Amino acid sequence: MSFISNLIREMERSTAGSEDTSRRVMELCGTVRCENALFVGDESDTPRIINEKTGVKPFAAFYEQHRADSAAALGFETRVVGAFELPEKEGGWEFVWMNCGAEPDGVPLRLERLYGSLKKGAVAVYRTLCWLIDPSPDTRCYVECRFGRPVPLDAVLRFAREQRFKIRDFYIAPKTDWTNGFYRPMSDLVKKYEGAADNETAAGISEINKEMYMFDLHSEEYSYVYYILEK
């Protein structure tokens, strides 16, 4: 496991985000009436907020065992899933929240799978990494190497409509989700490793500093976008 991967294991989340954003997105969902719910992601704030807002404890799926263990300690039923796995529910889920990044298998395919997992009338929150404006060449090169290939914000809206989703709203994660919610706690953890002699640690710290520098320069070009969809 790489230095950066080990560092992220010590953090509350493995991607940019915040409790404030989760609460704001739940507000944009409006009144959600459901008897079952699913969360797929990398942190425990959102399952707790879903529970508060709907009265239903979501089934919480994670990509890493230690994050599933943390959610289980809070009383959630959990499961570790593969990178592109969506747990099934007989009759369909009535509310789903999926925190994804750039989509190696494509946004249309992910939305198709999401649509098929839902009960008629269900609400879904789908998060993916998007270009907010046409990126500069250096931003595109760096982000695609670091995160994968984001798609433009409006392209996801088009894909969702093609999949027959109704679009309730969308929310662009603010810059603070990256700076305060991800890079600041990461920087605090890095301090205890500064001055380490091994090459892997030094290279990892250099890569983290480069990522934060690039985001600071180009944060208006990309971010996570939360799409609120209805089947």
One Martini backbone bead per residue (centre of mass of N, CA, C, O) as a GRO file, in nm:
protein
  231
    1MET     BB    1   0.097   0.035   0.021
    2SER     BB    2   0.084   0.356  -0.003
    3PHE     BB    3   0.137   0.644   0.152
    4ILE     BB    4  -0.134   0.780   0.074
    5SER     BB    5  -0.319   0.545   0.155
    6ASN     BB    6  -0.234   0.540   0.453
    7LEU     BB    7  -0.318   0.831   0.516
    8ILE     BB    8  -0.624   0.807   0.443
    9ARG     BB    9  -0.692   0.595   0.665
   10GLU     BB   10  -0.670   0.835   0.894
   11MET     BB   11  -0.923   0.948   0.774
   12GLU     BB   12  -1.266   1.021   0.756
   13ARG     BB   13  -1.197   1.056   0.446
   14SER     BB   14  -1.112   0.988   0.085
   15THR     BB   15  -1.273   1.249   0.006
   16ALA     BB   16  -1.419   1.518  -0.073
   17GLY     BB   17  -1.599   1.690   0.200
   18SER     BB   18  -1.909   1.734   0.409
   19GLU     BB   19  -2.157   1.781   0.630
   20ASP     BB   20  -2.283   2.032   0.502
   21THR     BB   21  -2.331   1.906   0.224
   22SER     BB   22  -2.511   1.672   0.310
   23ARG     BB   23  -2.734   1.855   0.425
   24ARG     BB   24  -2.793   2.019   0.169
   25VAL     BB   25  -2.872   1.780  -0.013
   26MET     BB   26  -3.107   1.677   0.162
   27GLU     BB   27  -3.274   1.935   0.129
   28LEU     BB   28  -3.296   1.908  -0.190
   29CYS     BB   29  -3.470   1.640  -0.175
   30GLY     BB   30  -3.667   1.678   0.034
   31THR     BB   31  -3.921   1.474   0.080
   32VAL     BB   32  -3.844   1.150   0.222
   33ARG     BB   33  -4.012   0.845   0.156
   34CYS     BB   34  -3.902   0.553   0.337
   35GLU     BB   35  -3.804   0.197   0.411
   36ASN     BB   36  -3.538   0.224   0.239
   37ALA     BB   37  -3.165   0.242   0.228
   38LEU     BB   38  -2.866   0.363   0.048
   39PHE     BB   39  -2.508   0.364   0.101
   40VAL     BB   40  -2.224   0.485  -0.101
   41GLY     BB   41  -1.883   0.514   0.038
   42ASP     BB   42  -1.632   0.708   0.273
   43GLU     BB   43  -1.842   0.779   0.514
   44SER     BB   44  -2.051   0.857   0.822
   45ASP     BB   45  -2.225   1.115   0.799
   46THR     BB   46  -2.444   1.050   0.585
   47PRO     BB   47  -2.595   0.814   0.719
   48ARG     BB   48  -2.680   0.985   0.964
   49ILE     BB   49  -2.844   1.199   0.801
   50ILE     BB   50  -3.044   1.009   0.670
   51ASN     BB   51  -3.163   0.912   0.938
   52GLU     BB   52  -3.260   1.191   1.040
   53LYS     BB   53  -3.447   1.264   0.777
   54THR     BB   54  -3.608   0.962   0.746
   55GLY     BB   55  -3.582   0.726   0.983
   56VAL     BB   56  -3.363   0.561   0.820
   57LYS     BB   57  -3.137   0.304   0.811
   58PRO     BB   58  -2.885   0.266   0.618
   59PHE     BB   59  -2.729   0.083   0.402
   60ALA     BB   60  -2.368   0.044   0.430
   61ALA     BB   61  -2.131   0.100   0.174
   62PHE     BB   62  -1.785  -0.001   0.120
   63TYR     BB   63  -1.438  -0.011   0.004
   64GLU     BB   64  -1.357  -0.032   0.317
   65GLN     BB   65  -1.328  -0.193   0.611
   66HIS     BB   66  -1.273   0.041   0.820
   67ARG     BB   67  -1.533   0.199   0.739
   68ALA     BB   68  -1.735  -0.018   0.805
   69ASP     BB   69  -1.657  -0.042   1.104
   70SER     BB   70  -1.732   0.248   1.186
   71ALA     BB   71  -2.036   0.224   1.108
   72ALA     BB   72  -2.101  -0.023   1.286
   73ALA     BB   73  -2.039   0.131   1.558
   74LEU     BB   74  -2.311   0.316   1.489
   75GLY     BB   75  -2.538   0.083   1.380
   76PHE     BB   76  -2.474  -0.015   1.096
   77GLU     BB   77  -2.533  -0.180   0.817
   78THR     BB   78  -2.271  -0.357   0.648
   79ARG     BB   79  -2.047  -0.339   0.348
   80VAL     BB   80  -1.819  -0.467   0.123
   81VAL     BB   81  -1.728  -0.333  -0.194
   82GLY     BB   82  -1.679  -0.287  -0.501
   83ALA     BB   83  -1.606  -0.030  -0.710
   84PHE     BB   84  -1.895  -0.113  -0.902
   85GLU     BB   85  -2.085  -0.189  -0.671
   86LEU     BB   86  -2.448  -0.262  -0.629
   87PRO     BB   87  -2.659  -0.326  -0.412
   88GLU     BB   88  -2.931  -0.528  -0.373
   89LYS     BB   89  -3.305  -0.505  -0.389
   90GLU     BB   90  -3.593  -0.629  -0.336
   91GLY     BB   91  -3.793  -0.407  -0.533
   92GLY     BB   92  -3.606  -0.185  -0.446
   93TRP     BB   93  -3.491   0.118  -0.385
   94GLU     BB   94  -3.598   0.433  -0.221
   95PHE     BB   95  -3.293   0.517  -0.137
   96VAL     BB   96  -2.995   0.674  -0.284
   97TRP     BB   97  -2.636   0.707  -0.205
   98MET     BB   98  -2.363   0.803  -0.432
   99ASN     BB   99  -2.007   0.804  -0.399
  100CYS     BB  100  -1.830   0.916  -0.664
  101GLY     BB  101  -1.615   0.957  -0.925
  102ALA     BB  102  -1.455   0.890  -1.164
  103GLU     BB  103  -1.560   0.694  -1.461
  104PRO     BB  104  -1.426   0.419  -1.605
  105ASP     BB  105  -1.724   0.295  -1.711
  106GLY     BB  106  -1.914   0.527  -1.709
  107VAL     BB  107  -2.190   0.715  -1.655
  108PRO     BB  108  -2.419   0.566  -1.808
  109LEU     BB  109  -2.375   0.290  -1.668
  110ARG     BB  110  -2.417   0.387  -1.377
  111LEU     BB  111  -2.708   0.497  -1.423
  112GLU     BB  112  -2.831   0.232  -1.516
  113ARG     BB  113  -2.781   0.078  -1.250
  114LEU     BB  114  -2.930   0.273  -1.068
  115TYR     BB  115  -3.208   0.259  -1.199
  116GLY     BB  116  -3.236  -0.061  -1.160
  117SER     BB  117  -3.229  -0.034  -0.825
  118LEU     BB  118  -3.503   0.115  -0.834
  119LYS     BB  119  -3.788   0.233  -0.734
  120LYS     BB  120  -4.063   0.369  -0.808
  121GLY     BB  121  -4.007   0.709  -0.704
  122ALA     BB  122  -3.727   0.723  -0.637
  123VAL     BB  123  -3.439   0.853  -0.472
  124ALA     BB  124  -3.122   1.001  -0.591
  125VAL     BB  125  -2.773   1.027  -0.514
  126TYR     BB  126  -2.521   1.151  -0.744
  127ARG     BB  127  -2.169   1.137  -0.736
  128THR     BB  128  -1.933   1.334  -0.934
  129LEU     BB  129  -1.670   1.416  -1.134
  130CYS     BB  130  -1.639   1.755  -1.270
  131TRP     BB  131  -1.664   1.978  -1.516
  132LEU     BB  132  -1.740   2.324  -1.499
  133ILE     BB  133  -1.530   2.384  -1.717
  134ASP     BB  134  -1.312   2.435  -1.944
  135PRO     BB  135  -1.014   2.305  -1.935
  136SER     BB  136  -0.705   2.330  -1.906
  137PRO     BB  137  -0.448   2.145  -2.018
  138ASP     BB  138  -0.305   2.102  -1.737
  139THR     BB  139  -0.554   2.013  -1.585
  140ARG     BB  140  -0.640   1.771  -1.752
  141CYS     BB  141  -0.381   1.609  -1.724
  142TYR     BB  142  -0.374   1.588  -1.416
  143VAL     BB  143  -0.662   1.484  -1.343
  144GLU     BB  144  -0.654   1.227  -1.524
  145CYS     BB  145  -0.406   1.105  -1.373
  146ARG     BB  146  -0.527   1.121  -1.075
  147PHE     BB  147  -0.868   1.050  -1.119
  148GLY     BB  148  -0.945   1.068  -1.420
  149ARG     BB  149  -1.250   1.114  -1.625
  150PRO     BB  150  -1.421   1.367  -1.642
  151VAL     BB  151  -1.731   1.531  -1.683
  152PRO     BB  152  -1.949   1.738  -1.772
  153LEU     BB  153  -2.211   1.857  -1.605
  154ASP     BB  154  -2.423   1.853  -1.849
  155ALA     BB  155  -2.378   1.555  -1.931
  156VAL     BB  156  -2.512   1.423  -1.688
  157LEU     BB  157  -2.792   1.535  -1.741
  158ARG     BB  158  -2.825   1.395  -2.013
  159PHE     BB  159  -2.785   1.103  -1.919
  160ALA     BB  160  -3.021   1.101  -1.719
  161ARG     BB  161  -3.246   1.153  -1.926
  162GLU     BB  162  -3.181   0.905  -2.106
  163GLN     BB  163  -3.253   0.715  -1.845
  164ARG     BB  164  -3.531   0.862  -1.720
  165PHE     BB  165  -3.468   1.079  -1.536
  166LYS     BB  166  -3.547   1.296  -1.288
  167ILE     BB  167  -3.457   1.635  -1.217
  168ARG     BB  168  -3.433   1.814  -0.923
  169ASP     BB  169  -3.110   1.858  -0.877
  170PHE     BB  170  -2.798   2.039  -0.792
  171TYR     BB  171  -2.456   2.016  -0.639
  172ILE     BB  172  -2.170   2.203  -0.572
  173ALA     BB  173  -1.886   2.157  -0.440
  174PRO     BB  174  -1.706   2.332  -0.243
  175LYS     BB  175  -1.390   2.429  -0.181
  176THR     BB  176  -1.399   2.346   0.129
  177ASP     BB  177  -1.416   2.037   0.082
  178TRP     BB  178  -1.110   2.034   0.007
  179THR     BB  179  -0.961   2.208   0.215
  180ASN     BB  180  -1.108   2.139   0.495
  181GLY     BB  181  -1.208   1.826   0.431
  182PHE     BB  182  -0.900   1.727   0.317
  183TYR     BB  183  -0.622   1.890   0.302
  184ARG     BB  184  -0.588   1.977   0.595
  185PRO     BB  185  -0.584   1.697   0.737
  186MET     BB  186  -0.353   1.595   0.560
  187SER     BB  187  -0.139   1.805   0.643
  188ASP     BB  188  -0.139   1.731   0.944
  189LEU     BB  189  -0.032   1.438   0.895
  190VAL     BB  190   0.233   1.502   0.737
  191LYS     BB  191   0.409   1.635   0.962
  192LYS     BB  192   0.504   1.353   1.095
  193TYR     BB  193   0.677   1.282   0.807
  194GLU     BB  194   0.865   1.495   0.799
  195GLY     BB  195   1.199   1.396   0.722
  196ALA     BB  196   1.190   1.142   0.595
  197ALA     BB  197   1.413   0.913   0.438
  198ASP     BB  198   1.228   0.779   0.254
  199ASN     BB  199   1.125   0.786  -0.075
  200GLU     BB  200   0.819   0.730  -0.058
  201THR     BB  201   0.745   0.959   0.135
  202ALA     BB  202   0.862   1.194  -0.026
  203ALA     BB  203   0.690   1.142  -0.280
  204GLY     BB  204   0.412   1.165  -0.143
  205ILE     BB  205   0.440   1.456  -0.043
  206SER     BB  206   0.489   1.580  -0.321
  207GLU     BB  207   0.214   1.493  -0.444
  208ILE     BB  208   0.033   1.641  -0.244
  209ASN     BB  209   0.141   1.926  -0.299
  210LYS     BB  210   0.065   1.925  -0.598
  211GLU     BB  211  -0.240   1.887  -0.565
  212MET     BB  212  -0.292   2.144  -0.397
  213TYR     BB  213  -0.174   2.342  -0.604
  214MET     BB  214  -0.367   2.276  -0.838
  215PHE     BB  215  -0.628   2.343  -0.693
  216ASP     BB  216  -0.564   2.639  -0.625
  217LEU     BB  217  -0.543   2.720  -0.935
  218HIS     BB  218  -0.819   2.517  -1.048
  219SER     BB  219  -1.102   2.504  -0.878
  220GLU     BB  220  -1.305   2.621  -1.108
  221GLU     BB  221  -1.293   2.348  -1.302
  222TYR     BB  222  -1.344   2.140  -1.049
  223SER     BB  223  -1.581   1.894  -0.907
  224TYR     BB  224  -1.819   1.787  -0.715
  225VAL     BB  225  -2.143   1.643  -0.807
  226TYR     BB  226  -2.484   1.655  -0.700
  227TYR     BB  227  -2.742   1.441  -0.802
  228ILE     BB  228  -3.098   1.475  -0.810
  229LEU     BB  229  -3.299   1.186  -0.846
  230GLU     BB  230  -3.586   1.042  -1.031
  231LYS     BB  231  -3.790   0.754  -1.119
   0.00000   0.00000   0.00000
